[in-house]
mmCIF file of C-alpha atoms in Angstrom:
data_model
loop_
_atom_site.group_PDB
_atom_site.id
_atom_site.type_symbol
_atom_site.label_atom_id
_atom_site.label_comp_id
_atom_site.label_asym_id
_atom_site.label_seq_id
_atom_site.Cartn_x
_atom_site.Cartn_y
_atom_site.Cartn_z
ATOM 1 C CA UNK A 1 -7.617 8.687 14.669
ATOM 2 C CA UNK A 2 -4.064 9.066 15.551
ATOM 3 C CA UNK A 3 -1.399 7.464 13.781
ATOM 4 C CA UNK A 4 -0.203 5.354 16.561
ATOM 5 C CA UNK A 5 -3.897 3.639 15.676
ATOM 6 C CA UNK A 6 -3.493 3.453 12.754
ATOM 7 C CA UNK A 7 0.190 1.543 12.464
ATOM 8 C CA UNK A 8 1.472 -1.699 12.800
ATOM 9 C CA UNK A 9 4.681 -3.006 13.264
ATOM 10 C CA UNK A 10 6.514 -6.328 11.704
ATOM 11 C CA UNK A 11 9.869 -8.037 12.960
ATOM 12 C CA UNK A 12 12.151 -9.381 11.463
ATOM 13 C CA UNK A 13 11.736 -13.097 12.208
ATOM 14 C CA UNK A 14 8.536 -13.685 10.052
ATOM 15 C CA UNK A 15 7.321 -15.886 7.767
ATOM 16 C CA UNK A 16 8.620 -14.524 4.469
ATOM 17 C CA UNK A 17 5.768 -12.699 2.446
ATOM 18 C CA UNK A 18 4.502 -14.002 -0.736
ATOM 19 C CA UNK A 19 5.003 -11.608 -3.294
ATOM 20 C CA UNK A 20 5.430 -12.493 -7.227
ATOM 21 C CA UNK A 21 7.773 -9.563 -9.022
ATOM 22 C CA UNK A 22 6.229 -8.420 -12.177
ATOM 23 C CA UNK A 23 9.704 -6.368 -13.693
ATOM 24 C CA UNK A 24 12.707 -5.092 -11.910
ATOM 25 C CA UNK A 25 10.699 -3.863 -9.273
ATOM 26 C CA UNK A 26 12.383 -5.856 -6.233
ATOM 27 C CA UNK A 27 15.693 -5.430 -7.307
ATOM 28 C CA UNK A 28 15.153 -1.396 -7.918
ATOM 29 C CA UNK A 29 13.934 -1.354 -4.236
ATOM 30 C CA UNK A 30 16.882 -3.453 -3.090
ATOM 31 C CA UNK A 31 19.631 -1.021 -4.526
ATOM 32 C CA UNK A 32 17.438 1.709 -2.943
ATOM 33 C CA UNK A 33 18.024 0.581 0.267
ATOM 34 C CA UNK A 34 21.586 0.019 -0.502
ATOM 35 C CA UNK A 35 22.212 3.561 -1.070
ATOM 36 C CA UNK A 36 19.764 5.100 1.386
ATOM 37 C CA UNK A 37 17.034 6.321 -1.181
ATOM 38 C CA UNK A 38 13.272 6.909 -0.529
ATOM 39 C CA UNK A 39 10.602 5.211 -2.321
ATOM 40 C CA UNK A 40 7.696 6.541 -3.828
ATOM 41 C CA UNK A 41 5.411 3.293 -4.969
ATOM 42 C CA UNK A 42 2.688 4.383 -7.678
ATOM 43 C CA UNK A 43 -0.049 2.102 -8.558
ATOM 44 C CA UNK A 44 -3.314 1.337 -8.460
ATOM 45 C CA UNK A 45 -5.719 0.153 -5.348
ATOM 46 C CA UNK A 46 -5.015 -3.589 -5.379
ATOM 47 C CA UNK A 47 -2.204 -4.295 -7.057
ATOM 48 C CA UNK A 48 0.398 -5.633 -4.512
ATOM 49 C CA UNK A 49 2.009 -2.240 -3.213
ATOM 50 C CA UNK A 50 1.737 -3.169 0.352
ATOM 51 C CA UNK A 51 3.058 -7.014 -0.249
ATOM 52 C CA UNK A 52 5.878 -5.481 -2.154
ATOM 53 C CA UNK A 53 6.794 -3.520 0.954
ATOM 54 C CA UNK A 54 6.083 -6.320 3.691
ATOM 55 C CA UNK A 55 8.278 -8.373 1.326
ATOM 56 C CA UNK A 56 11.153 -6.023 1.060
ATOM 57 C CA UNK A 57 11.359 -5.934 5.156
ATOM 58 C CA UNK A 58 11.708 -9.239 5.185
ATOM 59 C CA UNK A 59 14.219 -9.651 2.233
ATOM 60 C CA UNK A 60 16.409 -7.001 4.254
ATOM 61 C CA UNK A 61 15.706 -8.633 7.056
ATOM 62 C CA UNK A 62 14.381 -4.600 8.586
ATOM 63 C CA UNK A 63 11.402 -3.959 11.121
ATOM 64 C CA UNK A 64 8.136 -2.881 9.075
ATOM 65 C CA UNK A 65 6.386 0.104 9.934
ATOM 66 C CA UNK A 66 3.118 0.752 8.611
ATOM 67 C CA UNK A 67 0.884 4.272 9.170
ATOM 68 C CA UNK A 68 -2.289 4.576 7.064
ATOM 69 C CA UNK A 69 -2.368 7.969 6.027
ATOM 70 C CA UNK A 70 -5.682 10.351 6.642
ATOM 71 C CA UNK A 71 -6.867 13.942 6.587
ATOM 72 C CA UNK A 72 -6.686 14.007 10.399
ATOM 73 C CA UNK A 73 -2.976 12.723 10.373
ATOM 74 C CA UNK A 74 -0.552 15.351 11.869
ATOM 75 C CA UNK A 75 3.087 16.040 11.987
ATOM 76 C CA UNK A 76 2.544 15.165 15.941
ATOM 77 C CA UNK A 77 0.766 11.838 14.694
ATOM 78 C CA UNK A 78 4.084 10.442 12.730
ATOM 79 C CA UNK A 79 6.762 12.284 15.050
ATOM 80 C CA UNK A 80 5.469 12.167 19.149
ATOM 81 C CA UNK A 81 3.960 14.161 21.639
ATOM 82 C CA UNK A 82 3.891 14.836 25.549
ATOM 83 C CA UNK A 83 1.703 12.457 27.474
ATOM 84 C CA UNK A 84 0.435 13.457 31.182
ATOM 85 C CA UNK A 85 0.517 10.369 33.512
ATOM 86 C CA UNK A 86 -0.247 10.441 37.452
ATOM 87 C CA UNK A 87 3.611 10.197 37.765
ATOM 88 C CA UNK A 88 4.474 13.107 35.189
ATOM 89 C CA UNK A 89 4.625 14.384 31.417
ATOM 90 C CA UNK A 90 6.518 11.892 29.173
ATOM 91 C CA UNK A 91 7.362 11.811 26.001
ATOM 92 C CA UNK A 92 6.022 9.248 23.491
ATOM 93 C CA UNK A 93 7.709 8.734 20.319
ATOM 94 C CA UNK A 94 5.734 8.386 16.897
ATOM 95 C CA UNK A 95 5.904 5.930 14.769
ATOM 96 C CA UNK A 96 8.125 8.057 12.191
ATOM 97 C CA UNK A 97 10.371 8.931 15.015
ATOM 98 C CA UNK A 98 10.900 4.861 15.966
ATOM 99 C CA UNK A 99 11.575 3.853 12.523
ATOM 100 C CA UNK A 100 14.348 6.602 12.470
ATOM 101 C CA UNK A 101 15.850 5.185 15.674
ATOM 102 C CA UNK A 102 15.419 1.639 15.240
ATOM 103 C CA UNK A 103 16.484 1.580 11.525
ATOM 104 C CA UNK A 104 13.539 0.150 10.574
ATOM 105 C CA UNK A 105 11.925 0.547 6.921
ATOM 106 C CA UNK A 106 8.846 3.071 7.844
ATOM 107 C CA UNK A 107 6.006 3.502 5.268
ATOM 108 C CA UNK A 108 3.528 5.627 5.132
ATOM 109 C CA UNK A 109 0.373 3.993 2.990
ATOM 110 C CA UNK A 110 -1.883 6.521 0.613
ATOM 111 C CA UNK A 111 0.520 9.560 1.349
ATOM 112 C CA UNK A 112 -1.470 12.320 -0.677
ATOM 113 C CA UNK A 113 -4.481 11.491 1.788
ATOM 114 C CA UNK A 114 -2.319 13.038 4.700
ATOM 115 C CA UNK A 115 -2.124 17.459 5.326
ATOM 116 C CA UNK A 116 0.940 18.557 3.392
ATOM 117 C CA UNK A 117 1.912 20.368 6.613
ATOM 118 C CA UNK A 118 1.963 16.680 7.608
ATOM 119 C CA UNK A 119 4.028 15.920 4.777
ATOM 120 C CA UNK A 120 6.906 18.485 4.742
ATOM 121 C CA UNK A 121 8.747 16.939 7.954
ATOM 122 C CA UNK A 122 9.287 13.972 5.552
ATOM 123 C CA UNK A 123 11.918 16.620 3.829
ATOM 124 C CA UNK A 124 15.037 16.572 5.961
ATOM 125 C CA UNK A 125 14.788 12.626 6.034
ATOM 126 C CA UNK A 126 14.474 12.352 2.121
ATOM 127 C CA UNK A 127 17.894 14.189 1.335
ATOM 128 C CA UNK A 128 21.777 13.927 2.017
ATOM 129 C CA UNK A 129 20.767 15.093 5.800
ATOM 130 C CA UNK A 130 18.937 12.603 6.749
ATOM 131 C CA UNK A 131 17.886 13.522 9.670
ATOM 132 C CA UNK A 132 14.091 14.564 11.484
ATOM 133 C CA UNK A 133 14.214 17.522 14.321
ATOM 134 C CA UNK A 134 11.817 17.422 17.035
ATOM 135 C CA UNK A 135 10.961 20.880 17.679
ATOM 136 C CA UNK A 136 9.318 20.208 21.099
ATOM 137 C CA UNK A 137 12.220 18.003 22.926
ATOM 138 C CA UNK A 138 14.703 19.849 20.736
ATOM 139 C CA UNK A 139 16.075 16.835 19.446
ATOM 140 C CA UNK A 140 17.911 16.536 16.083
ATOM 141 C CA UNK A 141 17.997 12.561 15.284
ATOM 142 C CA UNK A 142 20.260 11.188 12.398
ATOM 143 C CA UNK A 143 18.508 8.298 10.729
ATOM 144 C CA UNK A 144 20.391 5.233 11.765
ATOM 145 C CA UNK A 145 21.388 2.660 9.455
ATOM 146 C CA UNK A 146 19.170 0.776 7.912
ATOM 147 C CA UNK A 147 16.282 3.550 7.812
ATOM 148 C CA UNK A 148 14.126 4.148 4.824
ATOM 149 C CA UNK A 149 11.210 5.748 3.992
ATOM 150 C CA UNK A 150 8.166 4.047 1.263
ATOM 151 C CA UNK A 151 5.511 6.143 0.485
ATOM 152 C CA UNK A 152 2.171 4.697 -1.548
ATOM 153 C CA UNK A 153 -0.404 6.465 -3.874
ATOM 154 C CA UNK A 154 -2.758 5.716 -6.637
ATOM 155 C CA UNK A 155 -2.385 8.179 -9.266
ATOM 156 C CA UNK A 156 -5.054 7.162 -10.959
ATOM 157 C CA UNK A 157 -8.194 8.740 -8.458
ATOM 158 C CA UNK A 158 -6.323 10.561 -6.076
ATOM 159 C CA UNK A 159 -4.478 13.048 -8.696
ATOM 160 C CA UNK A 160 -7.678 14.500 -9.258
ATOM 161 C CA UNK A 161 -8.248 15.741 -5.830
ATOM 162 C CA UNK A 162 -5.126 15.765 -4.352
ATOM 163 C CA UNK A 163 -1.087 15.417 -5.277
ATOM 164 C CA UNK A 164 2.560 15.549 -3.882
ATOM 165 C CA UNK A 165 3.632 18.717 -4.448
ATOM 166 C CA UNK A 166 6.826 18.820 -7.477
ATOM 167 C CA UNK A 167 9.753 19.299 -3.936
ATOM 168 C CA UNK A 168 8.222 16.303 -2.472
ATOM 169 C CA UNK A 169 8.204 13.991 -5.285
ATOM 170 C CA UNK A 170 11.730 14.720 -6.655
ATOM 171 C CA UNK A 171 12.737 13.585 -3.326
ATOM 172 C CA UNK A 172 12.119 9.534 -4.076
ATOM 173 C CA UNK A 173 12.743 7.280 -6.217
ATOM 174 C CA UNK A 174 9.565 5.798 -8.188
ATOM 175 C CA UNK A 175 9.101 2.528 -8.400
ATOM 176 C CA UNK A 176 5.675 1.896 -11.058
ATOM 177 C CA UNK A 177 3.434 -0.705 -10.706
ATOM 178 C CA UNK A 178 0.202 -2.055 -12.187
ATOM 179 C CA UNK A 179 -1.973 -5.424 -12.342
ATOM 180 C CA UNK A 180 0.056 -8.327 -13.090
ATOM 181 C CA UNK A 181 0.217 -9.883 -16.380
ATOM 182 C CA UNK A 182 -2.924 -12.546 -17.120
ATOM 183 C CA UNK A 183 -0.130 -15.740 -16.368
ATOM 184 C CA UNK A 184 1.361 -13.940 -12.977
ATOM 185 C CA UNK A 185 -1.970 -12.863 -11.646
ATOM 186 C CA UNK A 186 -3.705 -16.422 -12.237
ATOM 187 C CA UNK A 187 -0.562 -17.735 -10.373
ATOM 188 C CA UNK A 188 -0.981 -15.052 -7.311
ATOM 189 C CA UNK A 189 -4.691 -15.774 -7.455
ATOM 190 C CA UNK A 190 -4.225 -19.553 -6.788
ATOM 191 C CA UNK A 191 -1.463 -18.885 -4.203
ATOM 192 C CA UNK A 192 -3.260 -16.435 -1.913
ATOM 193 C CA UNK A 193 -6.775 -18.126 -2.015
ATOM 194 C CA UNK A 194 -5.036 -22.131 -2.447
ATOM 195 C CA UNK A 195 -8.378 -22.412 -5.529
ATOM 196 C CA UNK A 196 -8.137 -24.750 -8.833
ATOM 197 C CA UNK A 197 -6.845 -23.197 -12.058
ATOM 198 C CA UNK A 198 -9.222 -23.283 -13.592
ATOM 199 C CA UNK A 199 -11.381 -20.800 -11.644
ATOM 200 C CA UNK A 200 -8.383 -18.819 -11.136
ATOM 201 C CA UNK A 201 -7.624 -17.998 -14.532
ATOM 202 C CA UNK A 202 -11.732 -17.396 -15.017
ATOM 203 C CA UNK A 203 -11.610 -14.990 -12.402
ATOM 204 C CA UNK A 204 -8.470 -13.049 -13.919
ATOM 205 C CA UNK A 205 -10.256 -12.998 -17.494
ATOM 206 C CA UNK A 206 -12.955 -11.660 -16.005
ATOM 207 C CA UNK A 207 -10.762 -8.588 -14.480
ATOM 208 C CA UNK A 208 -9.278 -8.441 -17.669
ATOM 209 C CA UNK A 209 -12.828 -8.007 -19.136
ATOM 210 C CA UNK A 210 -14.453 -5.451 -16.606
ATOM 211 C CA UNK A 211 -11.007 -3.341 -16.312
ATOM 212 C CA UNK A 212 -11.886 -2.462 -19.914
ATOM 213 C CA UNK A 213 -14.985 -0.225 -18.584
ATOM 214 C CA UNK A 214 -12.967 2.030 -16.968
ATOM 215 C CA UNK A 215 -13.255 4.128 -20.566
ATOM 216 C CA UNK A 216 -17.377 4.026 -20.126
ATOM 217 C CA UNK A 217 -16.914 5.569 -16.602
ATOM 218 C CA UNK A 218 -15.675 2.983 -14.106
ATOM 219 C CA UNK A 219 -13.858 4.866 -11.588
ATOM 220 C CA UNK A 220 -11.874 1.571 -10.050
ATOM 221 C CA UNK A 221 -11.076 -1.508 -12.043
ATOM 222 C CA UNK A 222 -11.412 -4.848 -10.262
ATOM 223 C CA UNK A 223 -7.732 -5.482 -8.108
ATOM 224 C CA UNK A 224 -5.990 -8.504 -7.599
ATOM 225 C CA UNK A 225 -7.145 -8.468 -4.324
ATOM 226 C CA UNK A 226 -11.047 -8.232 -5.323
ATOM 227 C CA UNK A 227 -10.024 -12.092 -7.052
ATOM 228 C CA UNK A 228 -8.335 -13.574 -4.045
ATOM 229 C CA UNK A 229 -11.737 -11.945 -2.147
ATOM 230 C CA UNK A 230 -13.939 -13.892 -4.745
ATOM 231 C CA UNK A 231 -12.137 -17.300 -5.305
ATOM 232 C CA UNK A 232 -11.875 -17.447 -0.994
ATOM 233 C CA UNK A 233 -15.612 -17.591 -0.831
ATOM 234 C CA UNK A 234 -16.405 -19.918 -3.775
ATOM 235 C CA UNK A 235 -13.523 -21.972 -1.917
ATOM 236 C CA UNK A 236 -15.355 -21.749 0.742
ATOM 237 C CA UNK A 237 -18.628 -23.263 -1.084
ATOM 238 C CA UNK A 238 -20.365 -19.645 -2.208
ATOM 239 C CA UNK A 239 -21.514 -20.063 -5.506
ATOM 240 C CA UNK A 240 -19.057 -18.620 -8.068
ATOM 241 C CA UNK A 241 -21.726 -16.469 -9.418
ATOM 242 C CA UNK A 242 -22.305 -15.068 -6.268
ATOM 243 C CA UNK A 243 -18.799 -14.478 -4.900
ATOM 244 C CA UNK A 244 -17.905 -12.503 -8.186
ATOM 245 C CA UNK A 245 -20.794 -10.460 -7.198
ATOM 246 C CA UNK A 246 -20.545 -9.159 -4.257
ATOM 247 C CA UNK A 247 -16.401 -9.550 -3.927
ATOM 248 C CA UNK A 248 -15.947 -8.018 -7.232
ATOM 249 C CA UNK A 249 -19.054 -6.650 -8.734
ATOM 250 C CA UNK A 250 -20.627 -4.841 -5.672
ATOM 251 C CA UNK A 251 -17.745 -3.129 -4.243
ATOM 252 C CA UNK A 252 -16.989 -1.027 -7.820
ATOM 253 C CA UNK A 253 -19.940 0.365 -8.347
ATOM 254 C CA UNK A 254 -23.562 1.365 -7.657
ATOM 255 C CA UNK A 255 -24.220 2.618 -10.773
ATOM 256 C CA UNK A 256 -27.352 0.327 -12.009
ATOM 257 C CA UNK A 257 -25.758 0.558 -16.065
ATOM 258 C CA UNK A 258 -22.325 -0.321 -14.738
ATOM 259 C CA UNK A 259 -23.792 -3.019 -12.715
ATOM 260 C CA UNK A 260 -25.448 -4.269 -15.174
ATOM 261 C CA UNK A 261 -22.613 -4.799 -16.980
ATOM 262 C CA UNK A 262 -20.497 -6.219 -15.281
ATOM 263 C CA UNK A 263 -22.979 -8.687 -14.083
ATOM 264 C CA UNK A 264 -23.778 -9.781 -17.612
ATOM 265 C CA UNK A 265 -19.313 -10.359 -18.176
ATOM 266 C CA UNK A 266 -19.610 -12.631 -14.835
ATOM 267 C CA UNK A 267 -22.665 -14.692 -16.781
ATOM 268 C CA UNK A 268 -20.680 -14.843 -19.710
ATOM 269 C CA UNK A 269 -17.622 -16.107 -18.174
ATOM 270 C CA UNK A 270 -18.960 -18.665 -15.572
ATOM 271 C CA UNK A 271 -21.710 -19.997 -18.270
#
């Protein structure tokens, strides 16, 4: 998979982006931007790193672009390469090398999952030069205005296989976050799936209840998104019972104790 598959792109004329702050973290990533600083976003799977970004674009009014980071993800994958047509060789810009051009806000999703050979041309772009060399048209670009550069991880799992090294992380600014307080994640829960209350705040309280296994081996802790998942398809008419099962339940674990579990906090909840 190249990155150019593995990208999208957002204007800047769209709908604005629900996204419900939980600290400072909107205003941090606006002075950011003021002063030309990268962002490193830590948090958990689920938690609202992504909306924060697609937000952010559209608060500073910058094109989005996206690249889900993999093992197979090269420096060639974020910065171009030569194409052959019938016509000729032409170059093709990556998607790294369009956000530096166009001044658009580029963000490369689950960093740490990428090669850090893949990694290190993010250097020259992250300091006072801002600037990314393309060794094979022998272009030096200077960032223009408006560029930035987000980078995701959880820290939770992927620390314990892989990491930025200690020269790429002093090189951003980290911005923390974590699953929303019980009142702010009911009200995200009933905005994003349009469900009552009532089975929004049952559906949080049960997060809040399972997240607590994560000390009796749970690897990942119900996200946000895992509720919106769940109270879509009881809106939908699934039994609640059901939907917490396979949208929450299911996709955690297949560990029959775990299951078990968790299963028994859903029965308890939604008596």
């Amino acid at each position: 998979m190249t990155a150019s598959q593995s990208l999208h792109t957002r204007g800047t004329n769209l709908e604005k982006p629900y996204y419900l702050p939980t600290a400072n973290e909107v205003d941090v990533f606006e002075q950011c931007h003021k002063q030309a600083l990268a962002i490193m976003l830590k948090g958990p799977t689920g938690c609202g790193k992504t909306r924060l970004v697609e937000h952010m674009a559209w608060k500073l009014n910058r094109p989005l672009i996206t690249v889900a980071c993999h093992d197979d993800l090269s420096a060639n994958d974020l910065i171009g390469r030569y194409l052959i047509r019938h016509d000729g060789t032409v170059w093709q810009d990556g998607p790294l090398t369009r956000a530096v051009r166009e001044g658009a806000i580029c963000y490369l999703d689950e960093v740490v999952e990428a090669r850090q050979d893949t990694i290190v041309v993010l250097h020259s772009l992250t300091d006072h030069r801002r600037i990314l060399p393309i060794d094979k048209t022998g272009e030096l670009l200077t960032a223009a205005q408006g560029f930035q550069l987000v980078i995701s991880y959880n820290p939770g799992y992927q620390r314990m296989l892989k990491d930025l090294k200690p020269s790429t992380r002093q090189r951003f600014v980290a911005i923390e976050l974590g699953y929303p307080h019980i009142d702010s994640e009911v009200e995200i829960v009933k905005r994003e799936s349009h469900t009552d209350h009532a089975t929004a705040h049952a559906l949080v309280k049960l997060a809040h209840r399972i997240r607590c296994l994560h000390d009796r081996g749970l690897a990942e802790v119900p996200s946000t998104r895992l509720l919106i998942a769940a109270a879509l398809l009881h809106k939908r008419g699934v039994d609640i019972h059901s939907a917490c099962r396979s949208a929450i339940v299911a996709p955690l674990s297949d560990d029959a104790a775990l299951t078990a579990a968790m299963n028994d906090l859903v029965d308890a909840i939604f008596t």
